[in-house]
PDB file of C-alpha atoms in Angstrom:
ATOM      1  CA  GLY A 452      65.592 118.068 144.600  1.00  0.00           C
ATOM      2  CA  GLN A 453      68.247 118.326 141.992  1.00  0.00           C
ATOM      3  CA  ASN A 454      69.110 115.895 139.273  1.00  0.00           C
ATOM      4  CA  ILE A 455      70.695 115.799 135.885  1.00  0.00           C
ATOM      5  CA  ASP A 456      70.445 113.180 133.181  1.00  0.00           C
ATOM      6  CA  GLN A 457      72.272 112.432 129.968  1.00  0.00           C
ATOM      7  CA  PRO A 458      72.653 109.294 127.857  1.00  0.00           C
ATOM      8  CA  THR A 459      75.359 106.892 128.929  1.00  0.00           C
ATOM      9  CA  GLU A 460      76.795 106.214 125.495  1.00  0.00           C
ATOM     10  CA  MET A 461      76.340 107.271 121.897  1.00  0.00           C
ATOM     11  CA  THR A 462      77.912 106.162 118.635  1.00  0.00           C
ATOM     12  CA  ALA A 463      78.373 108.283 115.532  1.00  0.00           C
ATOM     13  CA  THR A 464      80.257 108.198 112.257  1.00  0.00           C
ATOM     14  CA  GLU A 465      83.260 110.295 111.343  1.00  0.00           C
ATOM     15  CA  GLY A 466      82.161 113.372 109.400  1.00  0.00           C
ATOM     16  CA  ALA A 467      78.594 113.214 110.675  1.00  0.00           C
ATOM     17  CA  ILE A 468      76.685 115.293 113.229  1.00  0.00           C
ATOM     18  CA  VAL A 469      75.721 114.172 116.710  1.00  0.00           C
ATOM     19  CA  GLN A 470      73.531 115.760 119.363  1.00  0.00           C
ATOM     20  CA  ILE A 471      74.021 114.926 123.025  1.00  0.00           C
ATOM     21  CA  ASN A 472      71.036 115.801 125.191  1.00  0.00           C
ATOM     22  CA  CYS A 473      70.980 116.771 128.833  1.00  0.00           C
ATOM     23  CA  THR A 474      67.971 117.338 131.064  1.00  0.00           C
ATOM     24  CA  TYR A 475      68.053 118.724 134.555  1.00  0.00           C
ATOM     25  CA  GLN A 476      65.859 119.659 137.470  1.00  0.00           C
ATOM     26  CA  THR A 477      66.706 122.303 140.008  1.00  0.00           C
ATOM     27  CA  SER A 478      65.065 125.091 141.922  1.00  0.00           C
ATOM     28  CA  GLY A 479      67.978 127.470 141.430  1.00  0.00           C
ATOM     29  CA  PHE A 480      69.929 127.821 138.210  1.00  0.00           C
ATOM     30  CA  ASN A 481      73.004 129.826 137.312  1.00  0.00           C
ATOM     31  CA  GLY A 482      74.019 128.372 134.005  1.00  0.00           C
ATOM     32  CA  LEU A 483      74.875 125.126 132.283  1.00  0.00           C
ATOM     33  CA  PHE A 484      78.300 123.876 131.238  1.00  0.00           C
ATOM     34  CA  TRP A 485      79.555 121.259 128.851  1.00  0.00           C
ATOM     35  CA  TYR A 486      82.963 119.693 129.314  1.00  0.00           C
ATOM     36  CA  GLN A 487      84.913 117.184 127.248  1.00  0.00           C
ATOM     37  CA  GLN A 488      86.890 114.483 128.986  1.00  0.00           C
ATOM     38  CA  HIS A 489      89.200 112.089 127.178  1.00  0.00           C
ATOM     39  CA  ALA A 490      89.900 108.796 128.896  1.00  0.00           C
ATOM     40  CA  GLY A 491      92.414 109.186 131.685  1.00  0.00           C
ATOM     41  CA  GLU A 492      92.476 112.956 131.420  1.00  0.00           C
ATOM     42  CA  ALA A 493      90.863 115.854 133.250  1.00  0.00           C
ATOM     43  CA  PRO A 494      87.807 117.620 131.792  1.00  0.00           C
ATOM     44  CA  THR A 495      88.241 120.603 129.518  1.00  0.00           C
ATOM     45  CA  PHE A 496      85.711 123.388 129.235  1.00  0.00           C
ATOM     46  CA  LEU A 497      83.611 123.499 126.063  1.00  0.00           C
ATOM     47  CA  SER A 498      80.688 125.847 126.585  1.00  0.00           C
ATOM     48  CA  TYR A 499      78.581 127.811 129.012  1.00  0.00           C
ATOM     49  CA  ASN A 500      74.925 128.783 128.537  1.00  0.00           C
ATOM     50  CA  VAL A 501      73.057 130.965 130.968  1.00  0.00           C
ATOM     51  CA  LEU A 502      70.406 132.376 128.631  1.00  0.00           C
ATOM     52  CA  ASP A 503      68.076 130.476 126.331  1.00  0.00           C
ATOM     53  CA  GLY A 504      69.280 129.846 122.853  1.00  0.00           C
ATOM     54  CA  LEU A 505      72.138 128.495 120.817  1.00  0.00           C
ATOM     55  CA  GLU A 506      75.808 129.288 121.362  1.00  0.00           C
ATOM     56  CA  GLU A 507      78.060 128.351 118.484  1.00  0.00           C
ATOM     57  CA  LYS A 508      81.776 127.810 118.800  1.00  0.00           C
ATOM     58  CA  GLY A 509      83.362 126.324 115.718  1.00  0.00           C
ATOM     59  CA  ARG A 510      82.255 122.728 115.217  1.00  0.00           C
ATOM     60  CA  PHE A 511      80.569 122.671 118.599  1.00  0.00           C
ATOM     61  CA  SER A 512      77.279 124.339 119.533  1.00  0.00           C
ATOM     62  CA  SER A 513      75.335 124.280 122.781  1.00  0.00           C
ATOM     63  CA  PHE A 514      71.659 124.999 123.287  1.00  0.00           C
ATOM     64  CA  LEU A 515      69.704 125.816 126.413  1.00  0.00           C
ATOM     65  CA  SER A 516      66.013 125.997 127.260  1.00  0.00           C
ATOM     66  CA  ARG A 517      65.600 126.996 130.896  1.00  0.00           C
ATOM     67  CA  SER A 518      61.840 126.529 130.891  1.00  0.00           C
ATOM     68  CA  LYS A 519      62.255 122.932 129.744  1.00  0.00           C
ATOM     69  CA  GLY A 520      65.335 122.170 131.826  1.00  0.00           C
ATOM     70  CA  TYR A 521      67.016 121.012 128.658  1.00  0.00           C
ATOM     71  CA  SER A 522      70.301 121.467 126.915  1.00  0.00           C
ATOM     72  CA  TYR A 523      72.110 119.816 124.059  1.00  0.00           C
ATOM     73  CA  LEU A 524      75.621 119.774 122.700  1.00  0.00           C
ATOM     74  CA  LEU A 525      75.851 119.549 118.930  1.00  0.00           C
ATOM     75  CA  LEU A 526      79.049 118.327 117.332  1.00  0.00           C
ATOM     76  CA  LYS A 527      79.474 118.767 113.581  1.00  0.00           C
ATOM     77  CA  GLU A 528      81.962 117.278 111.133  1.00  0.00           C
ATOM     78  CA  LEU A 529      82.918 114.658 113.651  1.00  0.00           C
ATOM     79  CA  GLN A 530      86.554 113.684 113.893  1.00  0.00           C
ATOM     80  CA  MET A 531      88.059 110.610 115.492  1.00  0.00           C
ATOM     81  CA  LYS A 532      89.610 112.816 118.174  1.00  0.00           C
ATOM     82  CA  ASP A 533      86.089 113.777 119.299  1.00  0.00           C
ATOM     83  CA  SER A 534      85.767 110.326 120.864  1.00  0.00           C
ATOM     84  CA  ALA A 535      85.491 111.205 124.542  1.00  0.00           C
ATOM     85  CA  SER A 536      83.036 111.591 127.362  1.00  0.00           C
ATOM     86  CA  TYR A 537      80.947 114.736 127.380  1.00  0.00           C
ATOM     87  CA  LEU A 538      79.905 116.002 130.778  1.00  0.00           C
ATOM     88  CA  CYS A 539      76.881 118.179 131.341  1.00  0.00           C
ATOM     89  CA  SER A 540      76.715 120.199 134.549  1.00  0.00           C
ATOM     90  CA  PHE A 541      74.590 122.990 135.887  1.00  0.00           C
ATOM     91  CA  MET A 542      75.325 125.578 138.505  1.00  0.00           C
ATOM     92  CA  ASP A 543      72.775 125.758 141.269  1.00  0.00           C
ATOM     93  CA  SER A 544      71.639 128.708 143.365  1.00  0.00           C
ATOM     94  CA  LYS A 545      74.761 128.406 145.545  1.00  0.00           C
ATOM     95  CA  PHE A 546      76.983 128.402 142.440  1.00  0.00           C
ATOM     96  CA  GLN A 547      77.867 124.781 143.029  1.00  0.00           C
ATOM     97  CA  LEU A 548      78.224 122.540 140.018  1.00  0.00           C
ATOM     98  CA  ILE A 549      75.990 119.501 139.767  1.00  0.00           C
ATOM     99  CA  TRP A 550      77.464 116.966 137.371  1.00  0.00           C
ATOM    100  CA  GLY A 551      75.893 114.461 135.051  1.00  0.00           C
ATOM    101  CA  ALA A 552      77.499 111.052 134.715  1.00  0.00           C
ATOM    102  CA  GLY A 553      78.756 111.899 131.251  1.00  0.00           C
ATOM    103  CA  THR A 554      77.995 110.592 127.773  1.00  0.00           C
ATOM    104  CA  LYS A 555      80.646 108.422 126.199  1.00  0.00           C
ATOM    105  CA  LEU A 556      80.794 109.274 122.504  1.00  0.00           C
ATOM    106  CA  ILE A 557      82.269 106.648 120.197  1.00  0.00           C
ATOM    107  CA  ILE A 558      83.231 107.780 116.700  1.00  0.00           C
ATOM    108  CA  LYS A 559      83.481 105.133 114.022  1.00  0.00           C
ATOM    109  CA  PRO A 560      85.302 105.570 110.719  1.00  0.00           C
TER     110      PRO A 560
ATOM    111  CA  GLY B 626      93.295 131.225 128.845  1.00  0.00           C
ATOM    112  CA  ALA B 627      93.325 130.291 132.483  1.00  0.00           C
ATOM    113  CA  VAL B 628      95.739 127.526 133.383  1.00  0.00           C
ATOM    114  CA  VAL B 629      95.578 125.246 136.381  1.00  0.00           C
ATOM    115  CA  SER B 630      98.609 123.110 137.049  1.00  0.00           C
ATOM    116  CA  GLN B 631      98.418 119.951 139.135  1.00  0.00           C
ATOM    117  CA  HIS B 632     101.322 117.880 140.362  1.00  0.00           C
ATOM    118  CA  PRO B 633     102.158 115.035 140.382  1.00  0.00           C
ATOM    119  CA  SER B 634     100.278 113.504 137.466  1.00  0.00           C
ATOM    120  CA  ARG B 635     100.811 109.984 138.735  1.00  0.00           C
ATOM    121  CA  VAL B 636     101.832 108.610 142.096  1.00  0.00           C
ATOM    122  CA  ILE B 637     102.130 105.137 143.491  1.00  0.00           C
ATOM    123  CA  CYS B 638     102.443 104.775 147.220  1.00  0.00           C
ATOM    124  CA  LYS B 639     102.334 102.061 149.822  1.00  0.00           C
ATOM    125  CA  SER B 640      99.394 101.562 152.100  1.00  0.00           C
ATOM    126  CA  GLY B 641      99.691 103.651 155.246  1.00  0.00           C
ATOM    127  CA  THR B 642     101.770 106.425 153.741  1.00  0.00           C
ATOM    128  CA  SER B 643     100.661 109.970 152.935  1.00  0.00           C
ATOM    129  CA  VAL B 644     100.598 111.667 149.555  1.00  0.00           C
ATOM    130  CA  LYS B 645     100.452 115.385 148.821  1.00  0.00           C
ATOM    131  CA  ILE B 646      98.941 116.752 145.614  1.00  0.00           C
ATOM    132  CA  GLU B 647      99.509 120.352 144.589  1.00  0.00           C
ATOM    133  CA  CYS B 648      97.186 122.543 142.565  1.00  0.00           C
ATOM    134  CA  ARG B 649      98.327 125.901 141.253  1.00  0.00           C
ATOM    135  CA  SER B 650      96.570 128.599 139.283  1.00  0.00           C
ATOM    136  CA  LEU B 651      99.321 129.829 136.975  1.00  0.00           C
ATOM    137  CA  ASP B 652      97.969 133.034 135.503  1.00  0.00           C
ATOM    138  CA  PHE B 653      95.179 134.068 137.807  1.00  0.00           C
ATOM    139  CA  GLN B 654      94.358 134.247 141.484  1.00  0.00           C
ATOM    140  CA  ALA B 655      91.896 131.755 142.860  1.00  0.00           C
ATOM    141  CA  THR B 656      90.292 132.449 146.206  1.00  0.00           C
ATOM    142  CA  THR B 657      88.417 129.189 145.840  1.00  0.00           C
ATOM    143  CA  MET B 658      89.606 125.875 144.467  1.00  0.00           C
ATOM    144  CA  PHE B 659      87.701 122.640 144.213  1.00  0.00           C
ATOM    145  CA  TRP B 660      88.913 119.093 144.702  1.00  0.00           C
ATOM    146  CA  TYR B 661      87.206 116.271 142.849  1.00  0.00           C
ATOM    147  CA  ARG B 662      87.625 112.532 142.820  1.00  0.00           C
ATOM    148  CA  GLN B 663      86.654 110.333 139.916  1.00  0.00           C
ATOM    149  CA  PHE B 664      86.495 106.556 139.943  1.00  0.00           C
ATOM    150  CA  PRO B 665      86.648 104.676 136.632  1.00  0.00           C
ATOM    151  CA  LYS B 666      83.605 105.193 134.440  1.00  0.00           C
ATOM    152  CA  GLN B 667      81.952 107.378 137.060  1.00  0.00           C
ATOM    153  CA  SER B 668      81.159 111.047 137.230  1.00  0.00           C
ATOM    154  CA  LEU B 669      83.178 113.668 139.008  1.00  0.00           C
ATOM    155  CA  MET B 670      82.493 113.771 142.724  1.00  0.00           C
ATOM    156  CA  LEU B 671      83.188 116.969 144.613  1.00  0.00           C
ATOM    157  CA  MET B 672      85.233 116.235 147.705  1.00  0.00           C
ATOM    158  CA  ALA B 673      85.775 119.684 149.127  1.00  0.00           C
ATOM    159  CA  THR B 674      85.909 123.382 148.441  1.00  0.00           C
ATOM    160  CA  SER B 675      89.197 124.977 149.348  1.00  0.00           C
ATOM    161  CA  ASN B 676      89.072 128.586 150.519  1.00  0.00           C
ATOM    162  CA  GLU B 677      92.167 130.737 150.697  1.00  0.00           C
ATOM    163  CA  GLY B 678      93.000 131.640 154.266  1.00  0.00           C
ATOM    164  CA  SER B 679      90.253 129.591 155.863  1.00  0.00           C
ATOM    165  CA  LYS B 680      89.177 126.036 156.451  1.00  0.00           C
ATOM    166  CA  ALA B 681      88.014 123.894 153.583  1.00  0.00           C
ATOM    167  CA  THR B 682      84.389 122.907 153.239  1.00  0.00           C
ATOM    168  CA  TYR B 683      84.020 119.157 152.881  1.00  0.00           C
ATOM    169  CA  GLU B 684      81.189 117.326 151.183  1.00  0.00           C
ATOM    170  CA  GLN B 685      79.153 114.832 153.136  1.00  0.00           C
ATOM    171  CA  GLY B 686      80.934 111.549 153.532  1.00  0.00           C
ATOM    172  CA  VAL B 687      84.423 112.931 152.942  1.00  0.00           C
ATOM    173  CA  GLU B 688      86.694 112.571 155.965  1.00  0.00           C
ATOM    174  CA  LYS B 689      88.398 115.873 156.633  1.00  0.00           C
ATOM    175  CA  ASP B 690      91.057 114.243 158.800  1.00  0.00           C
ATOM    176  CA  LYS B 691      91.974 111.883 156.011  1.00  0.00           C
ATOM    177  CA  PHE B 692      91.935 114.375 153.165  1.00  0.00           C
ATOM    178  CA  LEU B 693      93.770 117.421 154.445  1.00  0.00           C
ATOM    179  CA  ILE B 694      93.368 120.555 152.388  1.00  0.00           C
ATOM    180  CA  ASN B 695      95.505 123.649 152.706  1.00  0.00           C
ATOM    181  CA  HIS B 696      94.956 126.795 150.670  1.00  0.00           C
ATOM    182  CA  ALA B 697      97.751 128.998 151.894  1.00  0.00           C
ATOM    183  CA  SER B 698      97.893 131.437 149.005  1.00  0.00           C
ATOM    184  CA  LEU B 699      95.759 132.719 146.165  1.00  0.00           C
ATOM    185  CA  THR B 700      97.542 130.453 143.711  1.00  0.00           C
ATOM    186  CA  LEU B 701      98.149 127.228 145.608  1.00  0.00           C
ATOM    187  CA  SER B 702      95.975 124.590 147.220  1.00  0.00           C
ATOM    188  CA  THR B 703      97.201 121.215 148.406  1.00  0.00           C
ATOM    189  CA  LEU B 704      95.396 117.961 149.110  1.00  0.00           C
ATOM    190  CA  THR B 705      97.112 115.447 151.358  1.00  0.00           C
ATOM    191  CA  VAL B 706      95.769 111.921 151.453  1.00  0.00           C
ATOM    192  CA  THR B 707      96.842 110.652 154.842  1.00  0.00           C
ATOM    193  CA  SER B 708      97.327 107.004 155.743  1.00  0.00           C
ATOM    194  CA  ALA B 709      96.353 105.995 152.239  1.00  0.00           C
ATOM    195  CA  HIS B 710      94.617 102.693 151.599  1.00  0.00           C
ATOM    196  CA  PRO B 711      93.992 100.823 148.344  1.00  0.00           C
ATOM    197  CA  GLU B 712      90.404 102.069 148.269  1.00  0.00           C
ATOM    198  CA  ASP B 713      91.765 105.613 148.029  1.00  0.00           C
ATOM    199  CA  SER B 714      93.182 104.758 144.636  1.00  0.00           C
ATOM    200  CA  SER B 715      91.434 107.118 142.250  1.00  0.00           C
ATOM    201  CA  PHE B 716      91.817 110.054 139.897  1.00  0.00           C
ATOM    202  CA  TYR B 717      91.993 113.306 141.867  1.00  0.00           C
ATOM    203  CA  ILE B 718      91.362 116.535 140.003  1.00  0.00           C
ATOM    204  CA  CYS B 719      91.548 120.109 141.202  1.00  0.00           C
ATOM    205  CA  SER B 720      89.827 123.060 139.606  1.00  0.00           C
ATOM    206  CA  ALA B 721      89.428 126.781 140.023  1.00  0.00           C
ATOM    207  CA  ARG B 722      87.392 129.618 138.651  1.00  0.00           C
ATOM    208  CA  GLU B 723      89.247 132.408 136.947  1.00  0.00           C
ATOM    209  CA  ARG B 724      86.661 134.982 137.848  1.00  0.00           C
ATOM    210  CA  GLY B 725      83.540 135.090 139.972  1.00  0.00           C
ATOM    211  CA  ASP B 726      80.938 132.521 140.801  1.00  0.00           C
ATOM    212  CA  GLY B 727      79.381 132.352 137.345  1.00  0.00           C
ATOM    213  CA  SER B 728      82.549 131.652 135.419  1.00  0.00           C
ATOM    214  CA  PRO B 729      83.562 128.164 134.216  1.00  0.00           C
ATOM    215  CA  LEU B 730      85.846 125.860 136.105  1.00  0.00           C
ATOM    216  CA  HIS B 731      89.307 125.227 134.747  1.00  0.00           C
ATOM    217  CA  PHE B 732      90.715 121.869 135.677  1.00  0.00           C
ATOM    218  CA  GLY B 733      94.185 120.692 136.470  1.00  0.00           C
ATOM    219  CA  ASN B 734      95.395 117.635 134.576  1.00  0.00           C
ATOM    220  CA  GLY B 735      94.558 115.360 137.463  1.00  0.00           C
ATOM    221  CA  THR B 736      96.566 112.995 139.638  1.00  0.00           C
ATOM    222  CA  ARG B 737      96.271 109.249 139.255  1.00  0.00           C
ATOM    223  CA  LEU B 738      96.841 107.805 142.720  1.00  0.00           C
ATOM    224  CA  THR B 739      97.526 104.117 143.133  1.00  0.00           C
ATOM    225  CA  VAL B 740      97.879 102.741 146.635  1.00  0.00           C
ATOM    226  CA  THR B 741      99.472  99.317 146.845  1.00  0.00           C
TER     227      THR B 741
END
C-alpha cells in the first residue's frame, strides 16, 4: 500500500532552524514535493526532489533518501511569515500525488 | 512562473442551487487539471482529474453527477457543484502541471464555498 506521514504540529522560534520530517511508503516513486499553505489559502510549491540528496533554495532546503523513504524540509532563519502548514507529497508510479496531512508550523517571537 | 487563476475566490449560495468554479492556466497550456477539496484542518483530497477534450476521471466516492467537470480548452476547466447542500461547503482548489507528468503542480488560489 501507500502511505505518508509527517508530524501534525511543530513550534519554533523566530530566527532559529526547524526540520520537518516526512516518511512514506510506496511501490512506485516519481519524486517528492513540499508545499507551503497559509491558513485559508491554496498551497504554493516549495521544492521537488527526485534524486537522493539535498536541494537548497534560499532559506529552505529539502532532502530525500529514496532507500529510507524519508524526506525533510529544513527552514533556516525563521521568520514570522513562515508560520503555515507544510505539506509533503510524493508522486506514485501513475504520477498521481499522494498527500500528507500537513505539518502546522508555529513560529514564536 | 506558471500561473493558475481560479474564480470566484469566495461564493455563498443557497441550498439546492448550483455553483460554477473556473480554473484557468494563464501562461501555459494544461491538458490535465486537478480538482481538490479541503475541509478545515484536513489534507487535500483529490476529487477528479480533468482531461481536455474527454471525460474527467473521478476519485472513488466522488459523485460525478453532482460535481460536473468540463475541460473544454487547454487553458480552462470548470467545476460545477450541482444542487449544493451545506455539507458541500468546503475549500475547492484546482491545479495544473506546466509540463509533463514529473513537474510540480501549480495551484489556483482556491474557492471558499459556503452553502446556506
